[in-house]
Amino acid sequence: MPPNPTSTRRDRATIEDVAAAAGVSVATVSRALRGLPNVAEPTRERIERIAAELNYRADPAASRLAAGRSRSVAVAVPLLDGWYFAHVVAGAEAVFAEAGYDTIIVGIGAQGEGRHVLEIAGPIYRRVDGLICVDVSLTDDELGRLQNERMEVVYVGHDSDAIPCMGIDDVEVGRLATQHLIDLGHRRIALINGQPDDVLGFVVPHKRQQGYESAHHGAGLTPDPSSQMPGYFTIEGGYQALSRLLDLPDPPTAVLSFSDEMAFGALWAARDRGVQVPHDLSIIGVDDHDLSVLLDLTTVHQDVAEQGALAARTMIELLAGREVPSGRQNTEVRLIERGTTAAPRR
Amino acid sequence: MPPNPTSTRRDRATIEDVAAAAGVSVATVSRALRGLPNVAEPTRERIERIAAELNYRADPAASRLAAGRSRSVAVAVPLLDGWYFAHVVAGAEAVFAEAGYDTIIVGIGAQGEGRHVLEIAGPIYRRVDGLICVDVSLTDDELGRLQNERMEVVYVGHDSDAIPCMGIDDVEVGRLATQHLIDLGHRRIALINGQPDDVLGFVVPHKRQQGYESAHHGAGLTPDPSSQMPGYFTIEGGYQALSRLLDLPDPPTAVLSFSDEMAFGALWAARDRGVQVPHDLSIIGVDDHDLSVLLDLTTVHQDVAEQGALAARTMIELLAGREVPSGRQNTEVRLIERGTTAAPRR
DNA sequence: GTGAAAGCGCTAACAC
DNA sequence: GTGTTAGCGCTTTCAC
């Protein structure tokens, strides 16, 4: 075979090239470049210099294969284009990038009709060191299988006592928002919820609903189940939900929407119907979406990017083998009073 | 060394397990499972059945190392939480997932101050087969280096004649929006642009501005450079930009914002100032953001998710070794007239 | 149509 | 503190 130095394989320096140039073995190069002990300082410096000159970087596939770690994590979300999910992912990605981890995104598809984690097992299998599930639930079996493959799992939104979970106090969110409406004098408070009835143990709306109910009970009121509509966490869903609520024989004077995006849809429906907000109807959301201030929407603020960042930091700790308390870690929420809520007209 | 069969390595079937169970060699298993020729149909079926039973999937790191392809792509975006970027990524991810590719997201950081592609080389180096740059530019040198490593590159938004680019006709966008305002009778039409002066050859605002200018010229008008403000493609930036425009000695009667999010900021500023839209001021955006209908914003519609999907399909073709025409592939745009534009008051 | 064997580029024992 | 070496699990010639 003729020597063919200018062919395809001109590309990249390997660890052997660095070792040869530095006059050491590949093992030493590997140690030096990963900051492991047992490398003399002058040796390390020389190797680092040469590696830089040669523009060498370890092939991730090769190190994954040899070491069993890929320095990448997956973030699973129902849909990528929702405001909430985009912000969680953004928060997580920034932290992971900083720490040298790659972020693989996996869209599960909303409404449970989509791919389930059984299927995302494909992208995830042996490809990532950890998985962050954002409002995506794993069955015990799935969780067990992942952990059996030495994968770390962190939840955002969902709850579990087996693994670390980031989120907010959703019961408090429901309570806070409902109490605000009750304090204003409302008695018929409708709900724009998530799914009609909960598909995959999506616990967030359940908990918010608990808060909604407890606020009612605390005021000696009984919530009316017939004024609780699914809004699917979309603008369109919120529109539909409020439309139906307004068709009720005894329509509500106020509505709590479990997301700002659904509240936007509700605002839209109200406008289409000629219903004056807040005079005829008060609307309160949850999230404090970037546009809520513009639409003057009263809402419960949460820091979504921070939850993503927290999840990422927790994951990094876990992957570093450090102990992390499983269970919930909540970020603060607070009521933001704006113009879409007021006392009922009578 | 004592045999230790029950230790850590209990996890997963390897290709050898499948080969043994099927009574064939690993080579045949590999061929069969990847749909390559030269496998007898009964053999293939048997192998597929056994692989399924054993829940076998090829280790991606091992195949990457052996084959040089990782079946994953990177999508680089300035920021992940903008509406536009979230939708491009969502569109691309769905297509990639369908085709069995993993999607790695890489946030570059807005405004050029962030990490540049030189640095994203880290996550990207030998880790992905291709890179989609969304409003992120590569220098010729960077592009050359990537291609030298046999990576395919596709642009969304940006322009290049060396590689395939997805987008819209940005000149037409600027022209269409400006013409709409001119047709309504406006003569002092301000602009809310992207960066103050263009950092990294971000060509999209430039082209929209060309359209803005050509519409002016076509009507015998001369655009006023002093009424062109940077809005940084953020809500906040749009707010600031309109605030400054309203402070001008001779404020505009209409403003074209190069994104709906900036237009939302402008709407907000107008409201804060007590400026009535559209009576005192017309505002038109670009995007047709999900919330534009709610804010009754006149805008130029584009299908963002489709651009991401197109980019992904193009990338898949490229990676399959099929020919793809380099150069631009535009999706349709159209004017959506809503309530924020009207004839000037006098 | 199928198998044997040589790597892909790295990490991790272990020996020195 | 450094080198040797045996894999990691797959793909891919090349024989048969």
XYZ file of C-alpha atoms in Angstrom, chain B residues 84-326:
243
model
C -38.445 32.148 16.907
C -35.643 29.891 18.048
C -37.849 27.659 20.118
C -40.034 27.053 17.095
C -37.166 26.387 14.719
C -35.693 23.911 17.162
C -39.049 22.254 17.706
C -39.569 21.857 13.969
C -36.124 20.416 13.458
C -36.199 18.116 16.451
C -39.435 16.482 15.366
C -37.970 15.607 11.973
C -34.691 14.406 13.398
C -36.377 12.251 15.999
C -38.514 10.680 13.306
C -35.387 9.842 11.326
C -33.551 8.455 14.322
C -31.197 11.354 14.827
C -30.461 12.940 18.179
C -30.615 16.684 18.454
C -28.008 18.450 20.546
C -28.731 22.053 21.276
C -26.033 24.622 21.611
C -26.803 28.073 22.922
C -24.332 30.579 21.577
C -25.430 33.551 23.632
C -27.064 36.554 22.046
C -25.402 39.713 20.791
C -22.114 38.215 19.760
C -20.875 38.651 23.319
C -21.474 34.967 23.886
C -19.507 31.915 22.968
C -18.745 31.765 19.315
C -18.636 28.744 17.108
C -14.956 28.432 17.782
C -15.979 27.424 21.230
C -18.996 25.393 20.366
C -16.458 23.332 18.498
C -16.118 21.609 21.860
C -19.563 20.069 21.994
C -19.530 19.598 18.277
C -16.165 18.110 17.625
C -16.586 14.528 16.483
C -19.772 14.376 18.384
C -22.268 15.175 15.664
C -22.550 14.502 11.984
C -23.959 17.882 11.155
C -24.629 21.366 12.402
C -27.619 23.588 11.845
C -26.886 27.227 12.499
C -29.955 29.311 13.268
C -29.114 32.968 12.826
C -25.581 32.076 13.728
C -22.803 32.773 11.308
C -19.634 30.862 10.679
C -16.500 32.424 9.311
C -15.190 30.868 6.115
C -12.410 29.430 8.170
C -14.755 27.813 10.655
C -16.947 26.461 7.897
C -13.897 25.039 6.200
C -12.732 23.336 9.363
C -16.108 21.787 9.961
C -16.388 20.536 6.427
C -12.872 19.245 6.658
C -14.094 17.085 9.503
C -16.781 15.799 7.172
C -19.528 17.663 8.932
C -22.496 18.948 7.023
C -23.714 22.452 7.737
C -27.111 24.011 7.031
C -28.146 27.572 7.762
C -31.489 28.877 8.893
C -31.956 32.608 8.549
C -28.444 33.425 7.438
C -27.277 33.366 3.906
C -24.396 31.646 2.198
C -23.830 30.342 -1.272
C -21.528 27.603 -0.080
C -24.165 25.655 1.803
C -27.936 25.121 1.876
C -29.886 27.886 3.604
C -33.478 27.852 4.780
C -35.410 30.999 5.375
C -37.724 33.527 3.916
C -37.302 36.288 1.398
C -36.276 38.923 3.907
C -36.082 41.703 1.367
C -39.657 40.941 0.413
C -40.649 40.916 4.081
C -39.286 44.421 4.561
C -40.852 45.591 1.336
C -44.256 44.052 2.031
C -44.545 45.515 5.500
C -43.309 48.941 4.457
C -45.535 49.027 1.410
C -48.530 48.260 3.606
C -47.736 51.315 5.706
C -47.109 53.484 2.669
C -50.373 52.334 1.131
C -52.141 53.433 4.275
C -50.710 56.880 3.744
C -47.743 56.903 6.091
C -44.677 58.907 5.184
C -42.632 58.912 8.370
C -42.010 55.220 8.951
C -39.563 54.283 11.663
C -37.700 51.015 11.981
C -37.013 48.832 14.964
C -33.988 46.867 13.915
C -31.781 44.191 15.476
C -28.311 45.149 16.666
C -27.103 48.758 16.524
C -24.651 47.915 13.846
C -24.247 44.519 12.662
C -21.931 42.357 14.651
C -21.362 39.121 12.888
C -22.743 39.727 9.448
C -26.203 38.965 10.682
C -27.779 39.413 7.328
C -31.479 39.078 8.115
C -32.074 42.623 9.390
C -29.925 44.009 6.595
C -32.091 42.420 3.963
C -35.322 43.460 5.613
C -33.939 46.955 5.713
C -33.201 46.788 2.004
C -36.850 45.964 1.429
C -37.839 48.826 3.681
C -35.696 51.174 1.656
C -36.751 49.915 -1.724
C -40.414 50.355 -0.797
C -39.623 53.912 0.184
C -37.804 54.607 -3.036
C -40.546 53.039 -5.077
C -42.916 55.582 -3.566
C -40.537 58.456 -4.048
C -39.739 58.614 -0.339
C -36.453 58.719 1.500
C -36.184 56.782 4.758
C -34.857 58.754 7.689
C -31.797 57.099 9.230
C -32.378 58.830 12.540
C -35.611 56.955 13.039
C -34.002 53.537 12.910
C -33.453 52.117 16.364
C -31.904 48.855 17.553
C -34.331 46.565 19.359
C -32.095 43.500 19.780
C -34.987 41.237 18.861
C -36.298 41.304 22.420
C -39.476 42.626 23.981
C -37.496 44.907 26.236
C -35.438 46.157 23.302
C -38.602 46.979 21.398
C -39.872 48.900 24.382
C -36.728 50.985 24.559
C -36.620 51.537 20.826
C -40.131 52.897 20.607
C -39.593 55.045 23.674
C -36.689 56.709 21.956
C -38.585 57.078 18.722
C -41.394 58.849 20.510
C -38.886 61.281 21.981
C -37.788 62.331 18.530
C -38.608 65.929 17.576
C -40.669 64.697 14.664
C -41.890 61.263 15.752
C -42.980 58.701 13.175
C -46.604 57.939 12.389
C -45.783 54.280 11.816
C -43.136 51.818 12.842
C -41.959 48.598 11.311
C -40.516 46.190 13.835
C -38.378 43.357 12.516
C -39.942 40.916 14.948
C -43.271 40.564 16.674
C -41.601 40.352 20.051
C -40.027 43.753 19.528
C -43.401 44.982 18.294
C -44.948 43.754 21.544
C -42.403 45.822 23.411
C -43.314 48.791 21.233
C -46.998 48.255 21.940
C -46.191 48.253 25.593
C -44.180 51.465 25.372
C -46.971 53.108 23.397
C -49.450 52.169 26.069
C -47.176 53.489 28.814
C -46.901 56.793 26.973
C -50.585 57.039 26.305
C -49.996 56.788 22.567
C -53.048 55.288 20.901
C -52.412 52.467 18.450
C -53.304 52.663 15.592
C -54.743 56.170 15.839
C -51.579 57.958 16.867
C -49.189 55.318 15.673
C -49.312 52.257 13.459
C -47.179 49.263 14.348
C -46.388 46.275 12.171
C -44.253 43.298 13.096
C -42.721 40.260 11.477
C -43.316 36.614 12.495
C -46.969 36.118 13.317
C -46.144 35.047 16.839
C -48.800 32.915 18.581
C -49.854 35.934 20.593
C -50.009 38.419 17.755
C -53.608 37.621 17.042
C -54.397 38.313 20.663
C -52.630 41.642 20.608
C -54.258 42.318 17.267
C -50.862 42.986 15.744
C -50.554 43.455 12.016
C -47.577 41.421 10.904
C -45.880 39.432 8.177
C -46.497 35.754 8.702
C -43.773 33.160 8.382
C -43.839 29.461 9.182
C -40.942 29.091 11.546
C -41.318 25.475 12.574
C -41.442 24.548 8.912
C -38.096 26.213 8.352
C -36.621 24.105 11.112
C -38.200 21.005 9.631
C -36.889 21.856 6.174
C -33.422 22.385 7.534
C -33.588 19.017 9.250
C -34.791 17.255 6.112
C -32.042 18.862 4.115
C -29.494 17.786 6.688
C -30.762 14.228 6.550
C -30.396 14.208 2.773
C -26.887 15.543 3.056
C -25.941 12.938 5.620
C -27.371 10.232 3.426
C -24.887 11.378 0.812
C -27.526 12.647 -1.548
C -27.024 15.793 -3.547
C -28.703 18.893 -2.188
C -28.566 22.207 -3.985
C -26.653 24.715 -1.922
